[in-house]
Coordinates of C-alpha atoms in Angstrom, one line a residue:
Chain U
M236 CA 132.6 130.2 125.4
N237 CA 129.3 128.9 124.1
G238 CA 128.5 128.1 120.8
V239 CA 130.3 129.0 117.6
P240 CA 130.3 132.8 116.0
M241 CA 128.6 132.6 112.8
E242 CA 132.0 134.1 111.1
H243 CA 133.7 131.4 111.5
G244 CA 131.0 128.9 110.3
L245 CA 131.0 131.7 107.0
V246 CA 135.3 132.2 106.8
L247 CA 134.9 128.0 106.7
A248 CA 133.2 128.9 103.7
S249 CA 135.1 131.4 102.4
I250 CA 138.3 129.6 102.2
L251 CA 137.1 125.8 101.2
F252 CA 135.5 128.4 98.4
A253 CA 138.9 129.9 97.3
L254 CA 140.2 126.7 97.7
G255 CA 137.9 125.2 95.0
L256 CA 138.3 128.7 93.2
G257 CA 141.7 128.1 93.1
G258 CA 142.1 124.5 92.1
L259 CA 139.6 125.5 88.9
M260 CA 142.3 128.6 87.7
F261 CA 145.6 126.0 88.1
R262 CA 144.3 122.5 86.9
R263 CA 144.5 121.1 83.9
N264 CA 142.8 117.7 84.1
M265 CA 138.9 118.2 83.4
I266 CA 138.3 115.3 86.7
F267 CA 139.9 117.5 88.6
V268 CA 138.1 120.8 87.8
L269 CA 134.8 119.0 88.6
M270 CA 135.5 118.2 91.6
S271 CA 137.2 121.5 92.1
L272 CA 133.5 123.0 91.3
E273 CA 132.0 120.4 93.6
I274 CA 134.3 121.7 96.3
M275 CA 132.8 125.5 95.5
L276 CA 129.2 124.5 95.6
N277 CA 129.7 122.2 98.4
A278 CA 130.9 125.5 100.1
A279 CA 128.1 127.6 99.0
G280 CA 125.7 125.3 101.0
L281 CA 127.9 125.3 104.3
A282 CA 127.1 128.9 103.9
F283 CA 123.6 128.6 103.5
I284 CA 123.6 125.6 106.5
V285 CA 125.6 128.5 109.0
A286 CA 123.6 131.1 108.2
G287 CA 120.3 129.3 109.2
T288 CA 121.5 127.4 112.6
G289 CA 122.8 131.4 112.8
W290 CA 119.4 132.8 112.2
Q291 CA 117.4 129.4 113.2
Q292 CA 115.4 129.7 110.3
P293 CA 114.6 126.5 108.2
E294 CA 115.2 127.8 104.8
G295 CA 118.7 127.3 105.0
Q296 CA 118.2 123.8 104.5
V297 CA 115.8 124.3 101.7
M298 CA 118.7 126.0 99.9
F299 CA 120.9 124.1 100.8
L300 CA 118.8 121.4 99.0
L301 CA 118.4 123.1 96.0
V302 CA 122.5 123.0 96.3
I303 CA 122.5 119.9 96.9
T304 CA 120.1 119.5 93.6
L305 CA 122.3 121.1 91.4
A306 CA 125.1 120.2 92.4
A307 CA 124.1 116.2 91.1
A308 CA 122.8 117.6 88.1
E309 CA 126.1 119.3 87.3
A310 CA 128.0 116.2 88.0
S311 CA 126.3 114.2 85.9
V312 CA 126.5 116.3 82.7
G313 CA 130.2 117.1 84.0
L314 CA 131.3 113.6 84.0
A315 CA 129.0 112.9 80.7
L316 CA 131.3 115.7 79.0
L317 CA 134.5 114.5 80.3
I318 CA 133.6 110.5 78.9
Q319 CA 133.1 112.4 75.4
L320 CA 136.6 114.2 75.7
Y321 CA 138.4 111.4 76.5
H322 CA 136.8 109.4 73.9
R323 CA 137.2 111.8 71.1
F324 CA 141.1 113.3 71.8
K325 CA 142.4 110.1 74.7
T326 CA 143.7 112.7 77.3
L327 CA 142.0 114.5 80.2
N328 CA 143.4 118.0 79.0
I329 CA 141.2 120.2 78.4
D330 CA 143.3 123.2 76.7
V331 CA 142.6 120.5 73.5
A332 CA 139.1 121.3 73.7
S333 CA 139.7 125.0 73.4
R334 CA 138.5 125.1 70.0
M335 CA 134.7 125.6 69.4
R336 CA 134.1 123.3 66.3
G337 CA 131.9 120.1 65.7
Chain Z
M98 CA 130.1 121.2 120.0
E99 CA 133.2 123.7 119.3
L100 CA 136.3 121.4 119.4
A101 CA 134.3 119.4 117.0
F102 CA 133.2 122.2 115.0
Y103 CA 137.1 123.2 114.4
L104 CA 138.4 119.7 114.3
S105 CA 136.0 119.1 111.4
G106 CA 136.7 122.4 109.7
L107 CA 140.3 121.6 110.2
T108 CA 139.9 118.5 108.7
A109 CA 137.7 120.1 105.9
V110 CA 140.4 121.9 104.5
L111 CA 143.1 120.7 105.3
A112 CA 141.3 117.6 102.7
T113 CA 140.6 120.4 99.9
L114 CA 144.1 121.1 100.4
G115 CA 144.9 117.1 99.5
V116 CA 141.8 117.5 96.6
I117 CA 143.7 120.1 94.3
A118 CA 147.3 119.7 95.0
N119 CA 147.1 116.0 94.0
P120 CA 148.4 114.5 91.0
N121 CA 146.6 111.3 91.1
P122 CA 143.0 111.2 90.2
V123 CA 142.1 108.4 92.6
H124 CA 143.4 109.8 95.2
G125 CA 141.9 113.5 94.3
V126 CA 138.4 111.9 94.9
L127 CA 139.0 109.9 97.9
Y128 CA 140.6 113.4 99.3
L129 CA 137.2 114.7 98.4
V130 CA 135.1 112.3 99.8
V131 CA 137.2 112.8 102.9
S132 CA 136.3 116.6 103.0
L133 CA 132.5 116.1 102.2
L134 CA 132.3 113.7 104.9
A135 CA 134.6 116.5 107.3
V136 CA 131.8 119.5 106.0
A137 CA 128.9 117.0 107.3
M138 CA 130.5 116.6 110.4
V139 CA 130.9 120.4 110.9
F140 CA 126.8 120.4 109.7
F141 CA 125.8 117.9 112.5
S142 CA 128.4 120.4 115.4
L143 CA 125.7 123.0 114.3
G144 CA 123.1 121.5 114.3
A145 CA 121.7 120.7 111.1
P146 CA 121.7 116.9 111.3
F147 CA 119.4 116.4 108.6
A148 CA 121.6 118.0 106.2
G149 CA 124.7 116.2 107.5
A150 CA 123.0 113.2 106.5
L151 CA 121.9 114.6 103.3
E152 CA 125.4 115.4 102.6
I153 CA 126.8 112.2 103.6
I154 CA 123.7 110.4 101.5
V155 CA 124.5 112.4 98.3
Y156 CA 127.1 114.2 97.9
A157 CA 129.6 111.3 99.5
G158 CA 127.4 108.1 98.8
A159 CA 126.2 109.5 95.2
I160 CA 128.1 111.7 93.4
M161 CA 131.8 111.3 94.9
V162 CA 130.9 107.3 94.0
L163 CA 129.9 108.3 90.4
F164 CA 133.0 110.2 90.2
V165 CA 134.6 106.8 91.3
F166 CA 133.3 105.1 88.8
V167 CA 134.0 107.2 86.2
V168 CA 137.9 107.8 86.8
M169 CA 137.8 103.5 87.2
M170 CA 136.8 103.5 83.6
L171 CA 139.0 105.7 82.1
N172 CA 141.4 103.5 83.5
L173 CA 144.1 106.2 83.4
G174 CA 147.7 104.6 85.0
Q175 CA 150.7 106.2 86.0
A176 CA 151.7 108.0 83.0
A177 CA 148.4 110.1 83.6
A178 CA 149.9 111.1 87.3
E179 CA 153.5 111.5 85.8
Q180 CA 151.7 114.1 83.4
E181 CA 149.6 116.0 86.2
R182 CA 153.2 116.7 87.9
L183 CA 155.0 118.2 85.1
W184 CA 151.3 120.2 84.7
L185 CA 151.9 121.4 88.5
K186 CA 154.5 123.7 88.7
P187 CA 154.7 126.5 91.0
R188 CA 154.8 128.6 87.7
T189 CA 151.4 127.3 87.2
W190 CA 149.9 127.3 90.0
L191 CA 150.8 130.9 92.4
G192 CA 149.3 133.6 89.7
P193 CA 146.3 131.7 90.5
S194 CA 146.4 130.8 93.8
L195 CA 147.4 135.0 94.9
L196 CA 144.2 135.4 93.0
A197 CA 142.3 133.5 94.9
A198 CA 144.1 134.4 98.1
V199 CA 143.4 138.4 97.5
L200 CA 140.1 137.3 97.1
L201 CA 139.5 135.2 99.9
L202 CA 141.4 138.3 102.7
T203 CA 139.0 140.7 101.0
L204 CA 135.6 138.1 101.7
I205 CA 137.0 137.7 105.6
G206 CA 137.7 141.6 106.4
L207 CA 134.1 142.3 105.0
L208 CA 132.8 139.6 107.4
W209 CA 134.9 140.2 110.1
Q210 CA 133.4 144.1 109.5
G211 CA 129.9 143.0 109.1
N212 CA 129.2 141.7 113.6
T213 CA 126.5 139.9 113.0
Q214 CA 126.7 139.2 116.4
A215 CA 125.2 135.7 116.1
M216 CA 125.9 132.7 117.6
I217 CA 125.2 129.4 116.7
E218 CA 124.3 127.5 119.8
G219 CA 123.3 124.0 118.0
G220 CA 119.8 122.2 117.1
G221 CA 116.7 123.9 115.5
L222 CA 117.1 122.9 112.5
T223 CA 115.0 119.7 111.6
A224 CA 113.5 117.2 108.5
K225 CA 110.2 118.8 110.0
G226 CA 110.9 122.7 109.1
A227 CA 112.6 121.9 105.8
G228 CA 109.4 119.8 105.0
T229 CA 106.6 122.0 106.1
L230 CA 108.7 124.9 103.8
L231 CA 109.2 122.6 100.7
Y232 CA 105.4 121.5 100.5
G233 CA 104.0 124.5 101.9
P234 CA 105.3 128.8 100.3
W235 CA 107.9 126.7 98.3
L236 CA 106.7 124.0 96.3
L237 CA 107.8 126.0 93.3
L238 CA 111.1 125.2 94.3
V239 CA 110.7 121.6 94.3
E240 CA 109.0 121.7 90.8
L241 CA 112.3 123.4 89.7
G242 CA 114.7 120.8 91.0
A243 CA 112.2 117.9 89.2
L244 CA 112.7 120.2 86.5
L245 CA 116.3 120.6 86.8
L246 CA 116.7 116.7 87.2
L247 CA 114.8 115.3 84.0
A248 CA 116.8 118.0 81.9
A249 CA 120.4 116.5 83.5
L250 CA 119.0 113.1 82.8
V251 CA 118.0 113.9 79.2
T252 CA 121.1 115.9 78.6
A253 CA 123.7 113.0 80.4
S254 CA 122.3 110.2 78.8
H255 CA 122.3 112.1 75.0
V256 CA 125.5 113.5 75.7
G257 CA 127.2 111.0 77.5
R258 CA 126.2 107.8 74.8
T259 CA 129.3 106.5 73.5
T260 CA 127.9 104.0 70.5
P261 CA 128.0 106.9 67.9
V262 CA 131.5 108.0 69.0
A263 CA 132.9 104.2 69.5
A264 CA 132.5 104.3 65.5
P265 CA 134.9 107.3 64.2
S266 CA 137.8 106.0 67.2
P267 CA 139.2 103.4 65.2
A268 CA 139.6 105.4 62.4
P269 CA 142.9 107.1 63.3
R270 CA 144.3 103.4 64.5
D271 CA 143.8 101.4 61.3
M272 CA 144.1 104.5 58.3
P273 CA 146.2 102.8 55.9
T274 CA 142.9 100.4 55.5
Q275 CA 140.8 103.7 55.9
A276 CA 142.6 105.0 52.5
A277 CA 142.5 101.7 51.0
D278 CA 138.6 101.3 50.8
Q279 CA 137.2 104.8 49.5
P280 CA 133.3 104.4 49.2
V281 CA 133.4 104.2 52.7
P282 CA 133.1 107.7 53.9
R283 CA 135.8 109.8 55.6
T284 CA 134.7 109.6 59.1
T285 CA 136.9 112.2 61.3
P286 CA 136.7 112.8 65.4
G287 CA 135.0 116.0 65.1
D288 CA 132.9 115.7 62.0
K289 CA 129.8 113.5 61.8
P290 CA 128.3 112.4 58.1
P291 CA 125.6 115.7 57.6
N292 CA 123.0 113.1 55.9
T293 CA 122.2 111.4 58.9
G294 CA 120.2 112.3 61.8
G295 CA 119.8 110.1 64.0
K296 CA 122.5 107.3 64.7
P297 CA 125.7 108.5 62.0
P298 CA 128.6 106.2 62.2
N299 CA 126.4 103.3 62.8
T300 CA 125.9 102.8 59.1
G301 CA 128.6 102.6 57.5
G302 CA 131.9 102.2 58.9
E303 CA 131.0 99.5 61.5
E304 CA 130.4 96.4 59.6
V305 CA 134.4 96.8 58.4
S306 CA 136.4 96.0 61.9

């Protein structure tokens, strides 16, 4: 066999995305929620790269650059929010911040 | 190349499982670093070395170091891991995992029906192609990325500042002394004094301690 079928790369990306989605839903610690978001963004970038290499188009790489920029921005804002949560409530449980006040 | 793809893909999936099922935040971050390195290996084996290098430098090198710094700064001890272990009951994770598995099966079924017939032989994606696209027809994307990063910088430096929050935080600790001196405006962790704009709680209650 010569080369990897494109479906296998896309299946790998969807497995990673589903794992991140599950982690996002059942974790309550905000660090793990942010890490699950990173996993999902990374899976989306992997799908872009697989499509780009499968069809030999450099646009996949460009979109991967945009995804990586988005992930960096999201991580910085999310970690700032995490620090605020810890300073105010002394816990990382996101359920304590369910009231929209202040 | 095929062996490298499948091996590193398996490593990525196992390390991601280690991330989402780990009670210890530091171990979770380290598993995530392993997962990202495995995905970078997938990129190398697919023939996109520029993307793989970017993945290692930006994701595993910059974003994950940010996570490690924050986890170290919060100084979570063994109690946090115990609390996490309590939260990780099968009752908690079974339902969401089933939902995610159903979505995954649907996605895989659709992918299997779609027969794209494309084989990835490796090679082809270089930094040159991405550069010519980015500074040619897709220049707007560079501007958008720059704007996004600037907005994230401003937001992170505004939200993440600790000086206005450090003032209300001693309030619960010395609550009796707070009740003793009455003229100090009472500051709970949620509300700020309404009449101050820029740096509210630094003016009144900070000199007491």
